Short mmCIF file of C-alpha atoms in Angstrom, two decimals:
data_model
loop_
_atom_site.label_atom_id
_atom_site.label_comp_id
_atom_site.label_asym_id
_atom_site.label_seq_id
_atom_site.Cartn_x
_atom_site.Cartn_y
_atom_site.Cartn_z
CA MET A 1 0.00 0.00 0.00
CA ALA A 2 1.47 3.34 -1.02
CA SER A 3 1.74 6.11 1.54
CA SER A 4 1.07 9.80 1.03
CA SER A 5 4.79 10.56 0.80
CA SER A 6 5.28 8.07 -2.03
CA SER A 7 2.26 9.52 -3.81
CA ALA A 8 3.66 13.01 -3.57
CA ALA A 9 6.98 11.87 -4.93
CA SER A 10 5.36 10.39 -8.03
CA GLY A 11 3.48 13.63 -8.81
CA GLY A 12 0.01 12.10 -8.41
CA ARG A 13 -2.11 10.10 -6.03
CA VAL A 14 -2.45 6.34 -6.17
CA ALA A 15 -5.57 4.62 -4.83
CA GLY A 16 -5.60 0.84 -5.08
CA THR A 17 -4.48 0.12 -8.63
CA LEU A 18 -5.79 3.42 -10.02
CA ALA A 19 -3.47 6.38 -10.58
CA LEU A 20 -5.35 9.66 -10.21
CA ARG A 21 -4.64 12.65 -12.41
CA PRO A 22 -1.92 15.01 -11.14
CA VAL A 23 -3.05 18.11 -9.32
CA ALA A 24 -1.34 21.25 -8.18
CA ALA A 25 1.84 20.95 -6.15
CA ALA A 26 0.16 22.35 -3.05
CA ALA A 27 -2.59 19.73 -3.27
CA VAL A 28 -0.10 16.94 -3.85
CA ALA A 29 2.00 17.85 -0.86
CA ALA A 30 -0.88 17.38 1.57
CA SER A 31 -2.57 14.08 2.39
CA LEU A 32 -6.20 13.45 1.53
CA ILE A 33 -6.86 12.81 5.23
CA PRO A 34 -3.99 13.75 7.58
CA GLY A 35 -2.56 10.75 9.39
CA LEU A 36 -3.89 8.17 6.92
CA PRO A 37 -2.30 6.69 3.79
CA ASP A 38 -3.93 8.02 0.64
CA ASP A 39 -5.11 4.53 -0.36
CA VAL A 40 -7.10 4.17 2.86
CA ALA A 41 -8.42 7.73 2.65
CA ALA A 42 -9.58 7.19 -0.95
CA VAL A 43 -11.53 4.07 0.05
CA ILE A 44 -13.19 5.93 2.93
CA LEU A 45 -14.24 8.82 0.69
CA CYS A 46 -15.59 6.63 -2.10
CA LEU A 47 -17.77 4.72 0.42
CA LEU A 48 -19.58 7.89 1.51
CA THR A 49 -23.15 8.51 0.37
CA PHE A 50 -23.77 10.66 -2.70
CA PRO A 51 -25.10 13.72 -0.76
CA ASP A 52 -22.03 13.68 1.48
CA GLN A 53 -19.69 13.37 -1.50
CA SER A 54 -21.42 16.29 -3.23
CA ARG A 55 -20.98 18.51 -0.20
CA LEU A 56 -17.37 17.48 0.46
CA ARG A 57 -16.13 18.25 -3.06
CA ALA A 58 -15.60 21.87 -2.01
CA THR A 59 -13.19 20.87 0.78
CA SER A 60 -10.07 20.90 -1.38
CA ARG A 61 -8.87 20.48 -4.94
CA ALA A 62 -7.71 16.93 -4.20
CA TRP A 63 -11.12 15.95 -2.81
CA ARG A 64 -12.90 17.55 -5.76
CA LEU A 65 -10.71 15.52 -8.13
CA LEU A 66 -11.17 12.26 -6.24
CA LEU A 67 -14.95 12.64 -5.79
CA SER A 68 -15.63 13.47 -9.44
CA ALA A 69 -17.52 10.81 -11.38
CA ALA A 70 -14.66 10.46 -13.88
CA THR A 71 -12.37 9.30 -11.04
CA LEU A 72 -14.84 7.72 -8.64
CA LEU A 73 -16.37 5.12 -10.97
CA PRO A 74 -13.04 3.61 -12.13
CA LEU A 75 -11.82 3.67 -8.53
CA ARG A 76 -14.84 1.73 -7.27
CA ARG A 77 -14.44 -0.79 -10.06
CA SER A 78 -10.70 -1.25 -9.39
CA LEU A 79 -11.49 -1.87 -5.72
CA ARG A 80 -14.24 -4.32 -6.75
CA LEU A 81 -16.86 -2.47 -4.75
CA PRO A 82 -20.50 -3.33 -5.52
CA ARG A 83 -22.37 -1.17 -8.02
CA ARG A 84 -24.32 1.66 -6.40
CA HIS A 85 -27.32 3.32 -7.96
CA LEU A 86 -29.25 6.48 -7.22
CA LEU A 87 -32.95 6.98 -7.77
CA CYS A 88 -33.90 9.84 -10.08
CA LEU A 89 -37.50 10.95 -9.65
CA PHE A 90 -39.41 13.26 -11.99
CA PRO A 91 -42.53 14.17 -9.92
CA THR A 92 -44.31 15.96 -12.77
CA ASP A 93 -43.56 18.12 -15.83
CA PRO A 94 -39.73 18.46 -15.61
CA SER A 95 -39.86 22.01 -16.98
CA LEU A 96 -41.90 23.07 -13.93
CA ALA A 97 -40.65 20.78 -11.15
CA SER A 98 -37.00 19.90 -10.68
CA PRO A 99 -36.05 16.21 -10.89
CA ILE A 100 -34.50 14.95 -7.66
CA LEU A 101 -31.88 12.33 -6.81
CA LEU A 102 -31.94 10.02 -3.80
CA ASP A 103 -29.21 7.74 -2.51
CA PRO A 104 -30.87 4.68 -0.86
CA ALA A 105 -27.99 4.64 1.62
CA ALA A 106 -29.13 8.09 2.84
CA PRO A 107 -32.92 8.13 2.35
CA THR A 108 -33.34 11.45 4.14
CA ALA A 109 -31.12 13.48 1.78
CA TRP A 110 -32.52 14.52 -1.62
CA TRP A 111 -30.41 16.24 -4.25
CA PRO A 112 -32.28 18.52 -6.74
CA LEU A 113 -31.32 18.80 -10.39
CA PRO A 114 -32.12 21.79 -12.62
CA PRO A 115 -35.47 21.72 -14.46
CA LEU A 116 -35.69 21.41 -18.22
CA PRO A 117 -35.67 24.64 -20.23
CA CYS A 118 -39.15 26.12 -20.12
CA SER A 119 -41.05 27.07 -23.28
CA PRO A 120 -43.85 29.68 -23.37
CA GLN A 121 -45.76 27.64 -25.96
CA PHE A 122 -45.61 24.09 -24.56
CA TYR A 123 -46.98 22.93 -21.23
CA GLY A 124 -48.19 19.80 -19.44
CA LEU A 125 -45.41 17.42 -20.55
CA ALA A 126 -46.22 13.81 -19.59
CA ASN A 127 -45.52 10.26 -20.77
CA PHE A 128 -41.87 11.16 -21.42
CA ALA A 129 -39.00 8.73 -20.94
CA ALA A 130 -36.12 9.24 -18.49
CA LEU A 131 -33.00 7.13 -18.96
CA ALA A 132 -29.43 7.17 -17.64
CA VAL A 133 -26.63 6.07 -19.96
CA GLY A 134 -23.25 6.21 -18.27
CA ARG A 135 -22.71 9.69 -16.90
CA HIS A 136 -25.58 11.19 -18.93
CA LEU A 137 -29.24 11.54 -17.98
CA TYR A 138 -31.67 11.66 -20.93
CA VAL A 139 -35.23 12.98 -21.14
CA LEU A 140 -36.93 11.99 -24.39
CA GLY A 141 -40.23 12.77 -26.06
CA GLY A 142 -43.53 12.83 -24.25
CA SER A 143 -47.00 14.23 -24.84
CA ARG A 144 -47.77 17.89 -24.24
CA PHE A 145 -50.10 20.76 -25.07
CA ASP A 146 -49.25 23.52 -27.54
CA ALA A 147 -50.74 26.96 -26.89
CA ARG A 148 -50.43 27.75 -30.62
CA SER A 149 -52.41 24.75 -31.83
CA PHE A 150 -56.05 24.71 -32.84
CA PRO A 151 -58.32 23.53 -31.42
CA LEU A 152 -56.84 24.23 -27.98
CA GLY A 153 -56.62 21.45 -25.43
CA HIS A 154 -55.57 18.69 -27.83
CA PRO A 155 -52.24 17.04 -26.90
CA SER A 156 -49.48 16.43 -29.41
CA PRO A 157 -46.40 14.18 -29.19
CA SER A 158 -42.94 15.65 -28.67
CA ALA A 159 -39.70 14.75 -30.44
CA ALA A 160 -37.45 16.81 -28.13
CA VAL A 161 -34.43 15.18 -26.48
CA TYR A 162 -32.42 16.64 -23.60
CA ARG A 163 -29.26 15.38 -21.93
CA LEU A 164 -27.60 16.26 -18.62
CA ASP A 165 -23.95 15.50 -17.86
CA LEU A 166 -23.84 14.49 -14.20
CA THR A 167 -20.05 14.75 -13.98
CA LEU A 168 -20.00 18.53 -14.45
CA SER A 169 -19.89 20.75 -11.39
CA ARG A 170 -22.62 22.96 -12.87
CA HIS A 171 -25.49 20.90 -14.19
CA CYS A 172 -27.10 22.20 -17.37
CA TRP A 173 -29.46 20.49 -19.81
CA GLU A 174 -28.23 20.17 -23.39
CA ARG A 175 -30.66 20.04 -26.30
CA LEU A 176 -29.88 17.15 -28.64
CA PRO A 177 -31.22 16.53 -32.16
CA ASP A 178 -34.93 15.70 -32.15
CA MET A 179 -36.19 12.20 -32.78
CA ARG A 180 -37.38 11.59 -36.31
CA VAL A 181 -40.86 10.64 -35.10
CA PRO A 182 -42.54 12.51 -32.19
CA ARG A 183 -43.75 10.07 -29.54
CA GLY A 184 -44.83 9.67 -25.94
CA GLY A 185 -45.45 6.55 -23.86
CA PHE A 186 -42.88 4.47 -25.75
CA ALA A 187 -40.34 1.71 -25.12
CA CYS A 188 -36.85 3.00 -24.43
CA ALA A 189 -33.53 1.43 -23.46
CA PHE A 190 -29.80 2.09 -23.69
CA ALA A 191 -28.07 0.47 -26.63
CA PRO A 192 -24.89 -1.59 -26.07
CA SER A 193 -23.00 0.89 -28.26
CA GLY A 194 -23.71 3.66 -25.75
CA GLY A 195 -26.70 5.25 -27.45
CA VAL A 196 -30.45 5.05 -26.93
CA ILE A 197 -33.04 2.96 -28.80
CA VAL A 198 -36.77 3.79 -28.85
CA ALA A 199 -39.81 2.10 -30.36
CA GLY A 200 -43.56 2.66 -30.52
CA GLY A 201 -45.41 5.39 -28.67
CA GLY A 202 -48.06 7.91 -29.58
CA SER A 203 -49.71 11.17 -28.59
CA ARG A 204 -51.87 10.04 -25.66
CA HIS A 205 -51.93 12.33 -22.62
CA PRO A 206 -53.15 11.44 -19.10
CA THR A 207 -55.71 14.25 -19.38
CA PHE A 208 -57.40 12.32 -22.23
CA PRO A 209 -56.76 8.65 -21.36
CA SER A 210 -58.83 7.25 -24.23
CA ASN A 211 -57.53 9.25 -27.19
CA GLY A 212 -54.26 9.52 -29.07
CA SER A 213 -52.33 8.15 -32.00
CA ARG A 214 -49.95 5.16 -32.15
CA THR A 215 -46.84 4.35 -34.14
CA SER A 216 -44.64 1.34 -34.90
CA SER A 217 -41.50 3.26 -35.84
CA THR A 218 -38.14 2.40 -34.27
CA GLU A 219 -34.99 4.50 -34.16
CA TRP A 220 -31.77 4.72 -32.21
CA TYR A 221 -29.51 7.56 -31.22
CA ASP A 222 -25.84 7.36 -32.13
CA ALA A 223 -24.05 9.32 -29.38
CA THR A 224 -20.82 9.49 -31.41
CA ALA A 225 -22.42 10.88 -34.57
CA ARG A 226 -25.03 12.84 -32.55
CA SER A 227 -27.81 11.78 -34.91
CA TRP A 228 -30.88 9.51 -35.01
CA ARG A 229 -31.00 6.53 -37.33
CA VAL A 230 -34.08 4.65 -38.45
CA ALA A 231 -34.39 0.93 -37.69
CA ALA A 232 -36.96 -1.64 -38.81
CA ALA A 233 -40.48 -0.83 -37.64
CA MET A 234 -42.34 -3.11 -35.23
CA PRO A 235 -44.83 -5.59 -36.72
CA ARG A 236 -47.74 -3.33 -35.65
CA ASP A 237 -48.46 -0.05 -33.91
CA ARG A 238 -48.00 -0.09 -30.14
CA ALA A 239 -48.02 2.60 -27.43
CA GLY A 240 -47.79 2.61 -23.63
CA CYS A 241 -45.16 -0.14 -23.78
CA VAL A 242 -41.89 -0.81 -21.94
CA GLY A 243 -38.52 -1.88 -23.30
CA PHE A 244 -35.17 -3.31 -22.26
CA VAL A 245 -32.12 -4.91 -23.87
CA ALA A 246 -31.78 -8.65 -23.18
CA HIS A 247 -28.20 -9.78 -23.82
CA GLY A 248 -27.88 -13.12 -25.54
CA ALA A 249 -31.66 -13.80 -25.61
CA GLY A 250 -31.86 -14.30 -29.38
CA GLU A 251 -30.61 -16.96 -31.72
CA ASP A 252 -26.87 -17.63 -31.55
CA GLY A 253 -26.65 -15.43 -28.46
CA GLU A 254 -27.80 -12.28 -30.25
CA ASP A 255 -28.59 -9.22 -28.11
CA GLU A 256 -32.21 -8.15 -28.48
CA PHE A 257 -34.30 -5.08 -27.73
CA TRP A 258 -37.51 -6.35 -26.13
CA VAL A 259 -40.80 -4.43 -26.23
CA MET A 260 -43.55 -5.64 -23.88
CA GLY A 261 -47.15 -4.73 -23.19
CA GLY A 262 -48.87 -1.53 -24.23
CA TYR A 263 -52.00 -1.18 -26.35
CA ASP A 264 -52.46 -1.40 -30.09
CA GLY A 265 -56.06 -0.25 -30.54
CA TYR A 266 -59.35 0.32 -28.79
CA THR A 267 -62.94 -0.74 -28.97
CA THR A 268 -66.10 0.78 -27.52
CA VAL A 269 -68.31 -0.56 -24.76
CA GLY A 270 -71.93 -0.19 -25.77
CA GLY A 271 -70.78 1.85 -28.74
CA VAL A 272 -70.03 4.82 -26.48
CA VAL A 273 -67.25 4.22 -23.92
CA PRO A 274 -63.80 3.67 -25.50
CA ASN A 275 -61.84 0.70 -24.18
CA ASP A 276 -58.17 -0.03 -24.95
CA VAL A 277 -57.09 -3.33 -26.46
CA TYR A 278 -53.98 -4.27 -24.48
CA CYS A 279 -51.16 -6.39 -25.88
CA ARG A 280 -50.47 -9.70 -24.16
CA ASP A 281 -47.42 -10.47 -26.26
CA ALA A 282 -43.93 -9.10 -26.77
CA VAL A 283 -41.67 -8.45 -29.75
CA ALA A 284 -37.87 -8.46 -29.89
CA LEU A 285 -35.51 -6.67 -32.29
CA GLY A 286 -32.19 -8.36 -33.02
CA LEU A 287 -29.51 -5.71 -32.62
CA TRP A 288 -27.21 -7.51 -35.06
CA SER A 289 -29.69 -8.78 -37.64
CA GLY A 290 -32.02 -5.77 -37.44
CA LYS A 291 -35.10 -8.02 -37.65
CA TRP A 292 -38.09 -8.29 -35.33
CA ARG A 293 -39.39 -11.59 -34.02
CA GLU A 294 -42.78 -12.01 -32.40
CA ILE A 295 -43.16 -13.70 -29.02
CA GLY A 296 -46.48 -15.29 -28.09
CA GLY A 297 -48.88 -14.28 -25.34
CA MET A 298 -47.29 -13.97 -21.92
CA TRP A 299 -50.49 -14.88 -20.03
CA GLU A 300 -53.76 -16.66 -20.67
CA GLU A 301 -57.06 -14.98 -21.42
CA GLY A 302 -58.60 -13.66 -18.21
CA GLU A 303 -55.41 -14.06 -16.16
CA ARG A 304 -54.78 -10.32 -16.10
CA ARG A 305 -55.97 -7.29 -18.02
CA ARG A 306 -52.71 -5.58 -18.86
CA LEU A 307 -48.97 -5.53 -18.20
CA GLY A 308 -48.04 -3.73 -14.99
CA PRO A 309 -44.93 -1.66 -14.23
CA VAL A 310 -41.74 -3.54 -15.11
CA ALA A 311 -38.26 -3.46 -13.55
CA THR A 312 -35.11 -5.31 -14.60
CA LEU A 313 -32.16 -6.57 -12.56
CA SER A 314 -28.70 -6.44 -14.10
CA ALA A 315 -25.39 -8.14 -13.41
CA ASN A 316 -22.21 -6.23 -12.60
CA ASP A 317 -21.43 -5.92 -16.31
CA GLY A 318 -24.84 -4.30 -16.98
CA ARG A 319 -26.46 -7.34 -18.61
CA VAL A 320 -30.15 -7.80 -17.80
CA THR A 321 -30.54 -11.07 -15.92
CA GLU A 322 -34.10 -10.96 -14.56
CA VAL A 323 -37.31 -9.10 -15.39
CA TYR A 324 -40.01 -8.40 -12.79
CA MET A 325 -43.52 -6.93 -12.92
CA ILE A 326 -45.86 -5.70 -10.20
CA ASP A 327 -49.57 -6.42 -10.65
CA GLY A 328 -51.70 -5.14 -7.77
CA ASN A 329 -49.95 -6.38 -4.63
CA ASP A 330 -48.05 -9.25 -6.27
CA ILE A 331 -44.61 -9.26 -7.87
CA PHE A 332 -44.05 -11.63 -10.79
CA ARG A 333 -40.82 -12.81 -12.42
CA TYR A 334 -40.66 -13.39 -16.16
CA ASP A 335 -39.44 -16.81 -17.28
CA PHE A 336 -37.85 -16.50 -20.71
CA ALA A 337 -38.01 -20.26 -21.35
CA SER A 338 -41.76 -20.67 -20.82
CA ASN A 339 -42.78 -17.11 -21.77
CA ARG A 340 -44.83 -16.84 -18.57
CA TRP A 341 -44.95 -14.62 -15.49
CA LEU A 342 -44.34 -16.58 -12.29
CA LYS A 343 -45.38 -15.23 -8.90
CA GLU A 344 -42.38 -14.16 -6.83
CA ALA A 345 -43.69 -12.31 -3.75
CA THR A 346 -46.49 -10.20 -2.24
CA THR A 347 -45.97 -6.71 -0.87
CA ARG A 348 -45.92 -6.32 2.91
CA ARG A 349 -48.41 -3.46 2.85
CA LYS A 350 -51.39 -3.67 0.55
CA ILE A 351 -51.65 -1.04 -2.15
CA LEU A 352 -55.19 0.28 -2.55
CA GLU A 353 -56.80 0.20 -5.97
CA THR A 354 -57.07 3.99 -5.84
CA GLU A 355 -53.31 4.34 -5.21
CA SER A 356 -50.63 4.46 -7.86
CA CYS A 357 -47.21 2.95 -7.28
CA GLY A 358 -43.77 3.17 -8.82
CA PHE A 359 -41.58 0.15 -9.48
CA VAL A 360 -37.83 0.29 -10.00
CA SER A 361 -34.72 -1.80 -9.30
CA MET A 362 -31.58 -0.57 -7.56
CA ASN A 363 -28.51 -2.36 -6.26
CA GLY A 364 -29.99 -5.83 -6.76
CA GLU A 365 -33.27 -5.02 -4.99
CA LEU A 366 -36.80 -4.14 -6.10
CA TYR A 367 -38.37 -0.91 -4.83
CA VAL A 368 -42.15 -0.39 -4.67
CA LEU A 369 -42.92 3.31 -4.18
CA THR A 370 -46.14 4.83 -2.87
CA SER A 371 -46.83 8.45 -1.95
CA GLY A 372 -49.18 10.06 0.55
CA LYS A 373 -49.45 12.49 3.46
CA VAL A 374 -48.79 11.23 6.97
CA PRO A 375 -49.12 13.07 10.32
CA VAL A 376 -45.84 14.28 11.82
CA GLU A 377 -45.17 16.10 15.07
CA VAL A 378 -44.05 19.72 14.70
CA SER A 379 -41.57 20.99 17.29
CA GLY A 380 -42.51 24.15 19.17
CA PRO A 381 -44.11 25.40 22.36
CA TRP A 382 -47.27 23.50 21.42
CA ARG A 383 -46.96 20.02 20.06
CA GLN A 384 -49.02 19.82 16.92
CA LEU A 385 -49.59 17.13 14.34
CA LYS A 386 -49.40 18.26 10.74
CA LYS A 387 -49.63 16.22 7.60
CA LYS A 388 -46.42 15.98 5.62
CA LEU A 389 -45.83 14.34 2.29
CA ALA A 390 -44.08 10.98 2.66
CA LEU A 391 -42.69 8.51 0.16
CA GLU A 392 -42.74 4.88 1.24
CA PHE A 393 -40.32 2.31 -0.16
CA GLN A 394 -41.17 -1.37 0.16
CA VAL A 395 -37.84 -2.99 -0.72
CA TYR A 396 -37.67 -6.64 -1.76
CA ASN A 397 -34.47 -8.64 -2.07
CA PRO A 398 -35.05 -11.51 -4.56
CA ARG A 399 -32.01 -13.46 -3.33
CA ALA A 400 -32.78 -13.29 0.38
CA LYS A 401 -36.57 -13.35 -0.17
CA LYS A 402 -36.94 -10.62 2.45
CA TRP A 403 -38.71 -7.27 2.70
CA ARG A 404 -37.79 -4.02 4.39
CA VAL A 405 -39.57 -0.66 4.53
CA LEU A 406 -38.14 2.86 4.24
CA ILE A 407 -39.99 6.15 4.62
CA THR A 408 -38.61 9.47 3.43
CA HIS A 409 -39.95 12.98 2.86
CA PRO A 410 -39.21 14.27 -0.66
CA PRO A 411 -39.01 18.03 -1.33
CA VAL A 412 -42.31 18.21 -3.23
CA ASP A 413 -45.59 19.89 -2.30
CA ALA A 414 -48.22 17.47 -3.62
CA PRO A 415 -48.55 13.67 -3.54
CA ILE A 416 -46.80 12.00 -6.45
CA ASP A 417 -48.97 10.34 -9.08
CA PHE A 418 -46.81 7.53 -10.43
CA ARG A 419 -49.06 7.17 -13.47
CA THR A 420 -47.54 10.44 -14.73
CA ALA A 421 -44.23 10.59 -12.82
CA ALA A 422 -41.05 9.10 -14.30
CA LEU A 423 -38.40 7.00 -12.54
CA CYS A 424 -34.94 5.88 -13.53
CA THR A 425 -31.70 4.83 -11.84
CA VAL A 426 -28.28 6.45 -12.16
CA GLU A 427 -24.96 4.79 -11.43
CA LEU A 428 -22.45 7.21 -9.92
#
């Protein structure tokens, strides 16, 4: 193990097997933590929670260098530390309400991000996709209202794409080239090449849950060329679907982009009330062959009405290993061999039919999120109970088959409707 004196002599700091970039002579001369070898100090700092790391970057130039994402991620990997994810929550229209980050290791500390650039013409953005690819956070598409359109009050899909670099000290959204086809409520996943692939979608807005267009188009974003490229369209139109990349799921171990669930049409009940026709099947696009293959129905008639929220678990190399779905109070695991959903567990606290819930995976666990106001005691000369917004996490570990519950208070004013909110995870 190298000491601080040996690090200073070499002109840079060494942590584990990773050589950090050289800093100023004054920063090199001092230890990261006085009295400790730099290797030990680097391990201590990289094990801190994300809110603590963000606050401590201003301590010194050496700490700012070490706690930057460009240095921290390779350091954690060289030390073989487990992957750590943050939850990124978009409570509502991201141009009006700031997205917020939460480290599960510190559930009481939320970290706000800047809102999207606001437009005087567009409002009410919903059904957009949020996705983290490496150090970048993407916000794609969605359905919104245009104050210049006629007649007023009719939603239209968006093709806008924004990206935020989380490694910069000053976070600022960057406008990327628009998608070729405007869409909202679509399947989205990161491509193995480092880009983003999208499929399906339409113009439906939560304000009008029975209207809207649908599309079958597929395209992917090349981050190197900074352009969108068209891929083969899906076999039929589909919107309200989810997507993920399954490594080695196709023939000869081909990586595939899977699209599940959604709706492809609607009928009317009694000739008056519109009713969606939900998809029970899935389709998969071979990322090498560029061809779609259809996968049969994932459940029998009458078993369930529609596909619920889906979350995927990944290995240390990022490969999707398991796919889970929550339906009511039950969690199901998808079996690729039989093309069926198998019951895995039941939530500890029942979720009412009138409640909406979020479903996401982080650090090898499944998180079921519900929002509501709970009474809390206010300190003062008179003890009073006031209702404060709370976010409850029911956390399930598929390996240990155990549950735990976390409660936190996010910095938002109104209960979160997870039918319109967006969730994603960020690895930092």
